Coordinates of C-alpha atoms and ligand atoms in Angstrom, one line a residue:
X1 CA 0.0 0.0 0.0
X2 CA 1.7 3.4 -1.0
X3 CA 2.1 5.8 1.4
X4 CA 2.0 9.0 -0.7
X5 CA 1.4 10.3 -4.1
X6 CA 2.6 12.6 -6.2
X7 CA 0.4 15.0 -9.1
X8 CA 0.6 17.7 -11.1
X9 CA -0.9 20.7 -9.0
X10 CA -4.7 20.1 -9.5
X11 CA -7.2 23.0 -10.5
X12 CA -10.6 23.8 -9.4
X13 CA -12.9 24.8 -12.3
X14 CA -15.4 25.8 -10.4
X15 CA -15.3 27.4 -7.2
X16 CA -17.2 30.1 -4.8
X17 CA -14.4 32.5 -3.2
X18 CA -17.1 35.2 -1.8
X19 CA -15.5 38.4 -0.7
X20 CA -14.4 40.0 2.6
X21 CA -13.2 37.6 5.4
X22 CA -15.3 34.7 3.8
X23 CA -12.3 35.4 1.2
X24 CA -9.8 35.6 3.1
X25 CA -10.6 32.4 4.7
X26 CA -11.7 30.1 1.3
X27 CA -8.3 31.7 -0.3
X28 CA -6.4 30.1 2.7
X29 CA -7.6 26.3 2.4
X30 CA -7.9 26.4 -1.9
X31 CA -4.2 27.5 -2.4
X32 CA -2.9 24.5 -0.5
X33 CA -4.8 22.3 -3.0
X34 CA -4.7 23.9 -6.3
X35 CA -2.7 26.1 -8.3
X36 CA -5.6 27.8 -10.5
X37 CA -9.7 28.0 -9.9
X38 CA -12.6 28.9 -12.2
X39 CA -13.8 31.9 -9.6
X40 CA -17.7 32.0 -9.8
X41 CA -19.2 35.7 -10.3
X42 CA -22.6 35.4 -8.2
X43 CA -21.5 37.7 -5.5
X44 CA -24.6 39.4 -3.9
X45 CA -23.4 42.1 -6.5
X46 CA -22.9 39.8 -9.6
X47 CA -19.8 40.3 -11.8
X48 CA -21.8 41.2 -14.8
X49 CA -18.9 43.2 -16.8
X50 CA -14.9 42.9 -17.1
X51 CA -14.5 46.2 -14.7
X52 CA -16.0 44.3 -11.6
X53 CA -14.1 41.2 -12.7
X54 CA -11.1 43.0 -12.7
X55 CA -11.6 44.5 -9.6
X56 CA -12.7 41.5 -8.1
X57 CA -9.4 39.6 -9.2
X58 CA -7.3 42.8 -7.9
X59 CA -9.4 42.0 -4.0
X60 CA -8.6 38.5 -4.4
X61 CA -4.8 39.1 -5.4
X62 CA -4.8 41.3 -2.1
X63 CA -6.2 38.8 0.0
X64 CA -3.6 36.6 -1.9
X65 CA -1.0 39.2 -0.7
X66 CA -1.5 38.0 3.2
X67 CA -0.8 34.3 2.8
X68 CA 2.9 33.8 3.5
X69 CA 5.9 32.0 1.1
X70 CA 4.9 29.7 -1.7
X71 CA 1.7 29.2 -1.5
X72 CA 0.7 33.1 -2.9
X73 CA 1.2 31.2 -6.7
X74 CA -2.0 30.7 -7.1
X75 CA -3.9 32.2 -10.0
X76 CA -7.4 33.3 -10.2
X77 CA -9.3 32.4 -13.6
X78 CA -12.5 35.3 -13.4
X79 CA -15.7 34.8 -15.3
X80 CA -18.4 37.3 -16.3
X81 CA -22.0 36.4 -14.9
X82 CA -23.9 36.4 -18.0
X83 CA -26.9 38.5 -18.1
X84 CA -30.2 39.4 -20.6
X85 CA -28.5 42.7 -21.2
X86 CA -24.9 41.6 -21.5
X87 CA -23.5 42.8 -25.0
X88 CA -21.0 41.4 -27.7
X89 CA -18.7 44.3 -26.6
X90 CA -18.6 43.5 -23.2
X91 CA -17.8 39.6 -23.7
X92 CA -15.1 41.0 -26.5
X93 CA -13.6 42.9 -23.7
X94 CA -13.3 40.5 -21.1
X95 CA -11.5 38.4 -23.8
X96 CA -9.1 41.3 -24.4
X97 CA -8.6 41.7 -20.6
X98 CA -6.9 38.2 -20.7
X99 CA -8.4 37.9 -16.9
X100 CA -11.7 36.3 -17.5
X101 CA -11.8 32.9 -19.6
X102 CA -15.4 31.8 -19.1
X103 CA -19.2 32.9 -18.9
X104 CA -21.4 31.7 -16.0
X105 CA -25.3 31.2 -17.3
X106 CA -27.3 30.8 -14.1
X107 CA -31.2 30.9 -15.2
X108 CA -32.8 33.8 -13.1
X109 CA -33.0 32.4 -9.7
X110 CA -32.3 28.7 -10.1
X111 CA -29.3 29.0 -7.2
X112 CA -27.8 31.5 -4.9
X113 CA -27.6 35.4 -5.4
X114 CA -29.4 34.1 -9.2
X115 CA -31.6 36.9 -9.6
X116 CA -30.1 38.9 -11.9
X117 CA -29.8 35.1 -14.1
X118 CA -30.9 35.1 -17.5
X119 CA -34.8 35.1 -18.0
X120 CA -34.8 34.2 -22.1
X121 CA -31.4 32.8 -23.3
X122 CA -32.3 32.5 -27.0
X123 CA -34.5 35.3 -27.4
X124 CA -31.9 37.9 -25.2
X125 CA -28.2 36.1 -25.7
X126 CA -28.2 34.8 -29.0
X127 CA -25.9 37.3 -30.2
X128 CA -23.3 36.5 -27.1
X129 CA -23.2 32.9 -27.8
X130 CA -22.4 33.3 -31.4
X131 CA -19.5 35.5 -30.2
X132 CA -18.5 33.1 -27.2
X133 CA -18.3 30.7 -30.5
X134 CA -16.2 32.1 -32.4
X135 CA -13.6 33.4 -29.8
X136 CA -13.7 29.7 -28.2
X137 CA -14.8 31.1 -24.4
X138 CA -16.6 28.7 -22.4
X139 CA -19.9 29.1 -21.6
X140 CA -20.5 27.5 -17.8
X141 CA -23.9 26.4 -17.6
X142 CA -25.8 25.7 -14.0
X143 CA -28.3 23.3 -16.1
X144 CA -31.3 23.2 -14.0
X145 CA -34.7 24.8 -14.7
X146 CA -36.0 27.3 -12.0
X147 CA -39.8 26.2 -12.7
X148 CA -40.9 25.4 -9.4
X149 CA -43.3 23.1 -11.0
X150 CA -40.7 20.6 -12.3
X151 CA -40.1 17.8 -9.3
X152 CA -36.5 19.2 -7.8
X153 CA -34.9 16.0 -8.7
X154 CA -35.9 16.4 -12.3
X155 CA -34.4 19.8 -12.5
X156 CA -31.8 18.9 -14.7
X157 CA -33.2 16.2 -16.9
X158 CA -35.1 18.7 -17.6
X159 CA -32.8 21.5 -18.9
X160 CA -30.6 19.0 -20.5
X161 CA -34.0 18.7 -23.1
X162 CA -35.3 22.4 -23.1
X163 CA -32.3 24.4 -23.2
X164 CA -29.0 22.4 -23.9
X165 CA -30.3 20.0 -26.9
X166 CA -31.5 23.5 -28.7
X167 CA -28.4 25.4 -27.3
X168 CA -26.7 22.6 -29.0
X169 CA -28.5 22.4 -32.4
X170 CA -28.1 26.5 -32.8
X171 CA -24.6 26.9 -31.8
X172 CA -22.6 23.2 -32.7
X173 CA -19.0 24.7 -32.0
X174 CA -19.9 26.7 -28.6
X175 CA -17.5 25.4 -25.7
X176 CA -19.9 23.7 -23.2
X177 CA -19.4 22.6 -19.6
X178 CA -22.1 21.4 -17.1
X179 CA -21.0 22.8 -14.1
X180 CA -22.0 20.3 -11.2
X181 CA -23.3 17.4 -13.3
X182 CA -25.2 15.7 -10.7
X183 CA -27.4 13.1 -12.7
X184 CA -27.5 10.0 -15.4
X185 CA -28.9 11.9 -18.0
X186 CA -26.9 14.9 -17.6
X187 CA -23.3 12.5 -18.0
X188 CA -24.8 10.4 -20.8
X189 CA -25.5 13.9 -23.0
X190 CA -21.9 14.7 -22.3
X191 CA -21.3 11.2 -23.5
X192 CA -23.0 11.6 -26.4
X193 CA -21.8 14.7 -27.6
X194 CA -19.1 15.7 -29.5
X195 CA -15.5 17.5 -28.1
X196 CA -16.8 21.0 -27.1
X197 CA -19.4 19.1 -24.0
X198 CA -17.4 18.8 -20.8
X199 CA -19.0 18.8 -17.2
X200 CA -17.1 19.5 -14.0
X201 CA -18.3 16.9 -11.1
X202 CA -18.2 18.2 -6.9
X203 CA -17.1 15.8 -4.0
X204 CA -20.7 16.1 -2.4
X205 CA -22.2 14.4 -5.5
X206 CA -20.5 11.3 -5.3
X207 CA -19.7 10.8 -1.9
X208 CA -23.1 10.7 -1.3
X209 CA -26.8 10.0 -2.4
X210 CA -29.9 12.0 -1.1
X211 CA -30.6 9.9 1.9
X212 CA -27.9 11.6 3.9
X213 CA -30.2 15.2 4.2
X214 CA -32.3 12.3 5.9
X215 CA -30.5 10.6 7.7
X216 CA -31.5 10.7 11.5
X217 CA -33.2 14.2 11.2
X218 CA -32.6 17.2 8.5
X219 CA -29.4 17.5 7.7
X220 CA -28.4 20.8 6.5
X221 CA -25.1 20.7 5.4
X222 CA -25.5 18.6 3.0
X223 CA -28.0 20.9 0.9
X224 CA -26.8 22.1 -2.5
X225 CA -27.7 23.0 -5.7
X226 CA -28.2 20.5 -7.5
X227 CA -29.6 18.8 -4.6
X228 CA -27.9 15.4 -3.7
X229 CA -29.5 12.4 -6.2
X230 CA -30.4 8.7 -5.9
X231 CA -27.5 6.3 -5.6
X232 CA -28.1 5.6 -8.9
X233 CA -27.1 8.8 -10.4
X234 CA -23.8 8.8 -7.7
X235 CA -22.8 5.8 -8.8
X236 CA -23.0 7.0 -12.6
X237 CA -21.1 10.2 -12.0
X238 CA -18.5 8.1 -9.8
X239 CA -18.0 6.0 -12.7
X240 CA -17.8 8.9 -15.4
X241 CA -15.6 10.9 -13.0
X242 CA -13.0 7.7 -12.9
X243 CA -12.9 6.5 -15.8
X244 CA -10.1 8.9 -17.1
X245 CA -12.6 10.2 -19.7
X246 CA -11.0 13.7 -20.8
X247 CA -14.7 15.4 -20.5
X248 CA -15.1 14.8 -17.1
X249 CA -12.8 16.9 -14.4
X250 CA -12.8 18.7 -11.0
X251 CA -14.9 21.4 -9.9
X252 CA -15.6 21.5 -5.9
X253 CA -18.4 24.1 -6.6
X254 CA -17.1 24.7 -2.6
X255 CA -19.7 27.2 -1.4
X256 CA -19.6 28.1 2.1
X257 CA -22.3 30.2 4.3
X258 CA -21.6 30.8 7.6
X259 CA -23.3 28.4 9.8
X260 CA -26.4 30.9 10.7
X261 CA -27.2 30.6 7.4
X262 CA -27.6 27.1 7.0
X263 CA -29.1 26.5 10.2
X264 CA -31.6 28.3 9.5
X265 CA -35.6 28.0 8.5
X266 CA -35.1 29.1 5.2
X267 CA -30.9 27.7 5.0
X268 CA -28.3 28.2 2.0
X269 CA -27.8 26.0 -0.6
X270 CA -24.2 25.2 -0.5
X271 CA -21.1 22.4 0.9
X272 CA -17.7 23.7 1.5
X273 CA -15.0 21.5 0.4
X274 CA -12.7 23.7 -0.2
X275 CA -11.2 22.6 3.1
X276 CA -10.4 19.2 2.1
X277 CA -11.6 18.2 -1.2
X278 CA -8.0 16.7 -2.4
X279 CA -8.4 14.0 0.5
X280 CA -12.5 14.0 -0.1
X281 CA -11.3 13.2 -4.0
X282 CA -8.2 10.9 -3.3
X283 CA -11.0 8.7 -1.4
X284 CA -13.7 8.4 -4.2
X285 CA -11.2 7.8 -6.8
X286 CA -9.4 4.9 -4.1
X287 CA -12.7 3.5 -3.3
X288 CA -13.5 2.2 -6.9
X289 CA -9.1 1.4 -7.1
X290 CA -8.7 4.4 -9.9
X291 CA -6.2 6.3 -7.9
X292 CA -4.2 6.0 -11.2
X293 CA -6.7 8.4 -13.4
X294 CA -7.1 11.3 -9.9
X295 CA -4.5 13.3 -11.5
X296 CA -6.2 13.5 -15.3
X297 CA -9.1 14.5 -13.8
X298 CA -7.6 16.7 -11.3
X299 CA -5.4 18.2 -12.9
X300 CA -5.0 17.8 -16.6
X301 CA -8.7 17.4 -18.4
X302 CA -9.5 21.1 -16.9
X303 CA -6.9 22.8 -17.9
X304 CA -6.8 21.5 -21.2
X305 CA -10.5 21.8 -22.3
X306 CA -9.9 25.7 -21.1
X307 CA -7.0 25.5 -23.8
X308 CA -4.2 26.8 -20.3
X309 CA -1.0 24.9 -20.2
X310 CA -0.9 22.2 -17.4
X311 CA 0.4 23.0 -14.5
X312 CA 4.3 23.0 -13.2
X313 CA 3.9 21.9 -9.6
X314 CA 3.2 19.1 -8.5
X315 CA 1.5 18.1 -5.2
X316 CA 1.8 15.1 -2.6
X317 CA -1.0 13.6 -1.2
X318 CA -0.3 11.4 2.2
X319 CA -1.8 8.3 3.5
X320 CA -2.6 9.7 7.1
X321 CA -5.8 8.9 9.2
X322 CA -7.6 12.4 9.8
X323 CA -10.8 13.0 11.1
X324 CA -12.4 16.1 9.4
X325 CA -13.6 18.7 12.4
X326 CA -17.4 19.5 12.8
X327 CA -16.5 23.3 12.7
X328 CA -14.1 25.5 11.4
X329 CA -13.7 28.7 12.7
X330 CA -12.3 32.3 11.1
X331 CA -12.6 35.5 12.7
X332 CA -16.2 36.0 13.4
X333 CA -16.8 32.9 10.5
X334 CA -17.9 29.7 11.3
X335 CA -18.1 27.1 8.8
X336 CA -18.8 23.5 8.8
X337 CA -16.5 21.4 6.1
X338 CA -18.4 18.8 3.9
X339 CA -17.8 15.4 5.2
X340 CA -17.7 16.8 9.4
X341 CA -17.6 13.7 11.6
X342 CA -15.9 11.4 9.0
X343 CA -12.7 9.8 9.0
X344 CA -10.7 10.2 5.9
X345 CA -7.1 8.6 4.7
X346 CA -5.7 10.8 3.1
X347 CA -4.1 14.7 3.3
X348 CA -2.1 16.8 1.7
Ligands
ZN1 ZN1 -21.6 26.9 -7.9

């Protein structure tokens, strides 16, 4: 049994850094685990144009600023949050800026701080997605309907029909990627479509199956968006996640509120695994003996769907018994990591 491993530095495409101390704090526990991260733009003011995303990157390169030696490498990929009204001219900029490398669709309020989220994507964007096209930006896409009608499970079946298939049909070139992929149908479209279709896959979905918000009372830490599936759908995305297929890489969607806002009567959607999610990976891909393919999909798939060189560094993972604390605690902050309670095997 090997007592360590070695990998390229990971990335994490997809990740909620916040602002303020909630910065501060995220920025501390990602830059031990990754060298670059997708940085969502749903801030409760969204980052709607390339002058917020820029000044958003500069606040993030300060808070960069007070982590000591080493570890201040990391690099912050921005996107724009995509809106009705976004123009051609704005997406052209953000290009130029060579600081933003993807746009975020949220459909108008299908997850948190999604109310400025696009109402009509075909009628209002159509000219934006022909230009993310042609200049090869990704569109990120948080495919699940905001109908309150459709069943909460069947969110994303459902978008997958009404707005992907279309999306697909109008624009066949447009870079693609299902952000969170949490169900069957949404890794067999990926499976079945051509080389512009990726999908990023969190800890949260595979570790677990919807019985955990169950289990023993209501569970609120384990609420997200997309909501936790049947252990069918884990077991799907476990196998799509290990199988070393190149459309298929890491994005932690970490997305931590502070614990008054989970615990709560109307609580957050949101896990934070930003504290851990190496070790939270290192034990899906072990559990199923595909250690081997961790660092393609960690490290490699991501950065080369975004068209990035791979990274330099590398990273060690350690076999060492941990358990992962019930709380974690920043200035006035307290935040409970994804997987509390549990023992894990591995850290970095
Ligand atoms: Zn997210």
């Amino acid at each position: 049994m090997s007592k360590s491993i070695t990998i390229v530095m990971p990335d994490d495409m997809h990740l909620h850094l916040r602002h303020s101390d909630m910065l501060d704090f995220v920025l501390r526990d990602t830059v031990k685990q990754f060298a670059r991260a997708i940085i969502m733009p749903n801030l409760s003011v969204p980052i709607i144009n390339t002058k917020l995303a820029v000044a958003y990157r500069d606040s993030i390169l300060n808070s960069l600023g007070k982590i000591r030696g080493d570890l201040r490498c990391f690099e912050p990929l921005m996107t724009l949050y995509l809106t009705d009204t976004t123009t051609t001219d704005e997406i052209l900029m953000a290009k130029e800026s060579g600081v933003v490398f993807a746009v975020k669709l949220y459909p108008n309020s299908a997850t948190t701080n999604s109310h400025a989220g696009v109402v009509d994507l075909f009628k209002n964007c159509s000219k934006v997605l022909d230009t993310l096209q042609r200049i090869k930006m990704p569109l990120l896409i948080h495919a699940e309907v905001s109908d309150h009608r459709v069943d909460i499970f069947d969110r994303e079946s459902v978008y997958i029909d009404k707005v992907i298939i279309p999306l697909r049909e109008k624009f066949p070139e447009l870079k693609i990627v299902i952000e969170h992929v949490s169900t069957k149908e949404g890794v067999d479209y990926v499976y079945s479509s051509p080389e512009y279709t990726a999908a990023t896959i969190t800890p949260q979905h595979m570790l677990y199956n919807r019985n955990i918000i169950f289990s023993g009372g209501l569970r609120p830490h384990y609420y997200c968006l997309p909501i936790l599936k049947s252990e069918l759908h884990r077991e799907y995305l476990v196998k799509a996640a290990t199988s070393g297929d190149k459309r298929f890489f890491l994005g932690t969607d970490s997305a931590p509120h502070d614990v008054k806002s989970k615990e709560n009567n109307c609580g957050c959607a949101g896990c934070y695994s930003s504290y851990n999610a190496i070790s939270l990976y290192m034990k899906i891909f072990e559990d199923v003996g595909c250690i081997s393919n961790l660092e393609k999909f960690a490290s490699f798939h991501g950065a080369d769907f975004y068209n990035l060189p791979r990274n330099k560094q590398t990273l060690t993972i350690y076999r060492n018994e941990n358990i992962v604390p019930d709380k974690i605690s920043f200035k006035n902050l307290n935040i409970v990591p994804l997987a509390y309670g549990e023992t894990l095997q591995w850290s970095i």
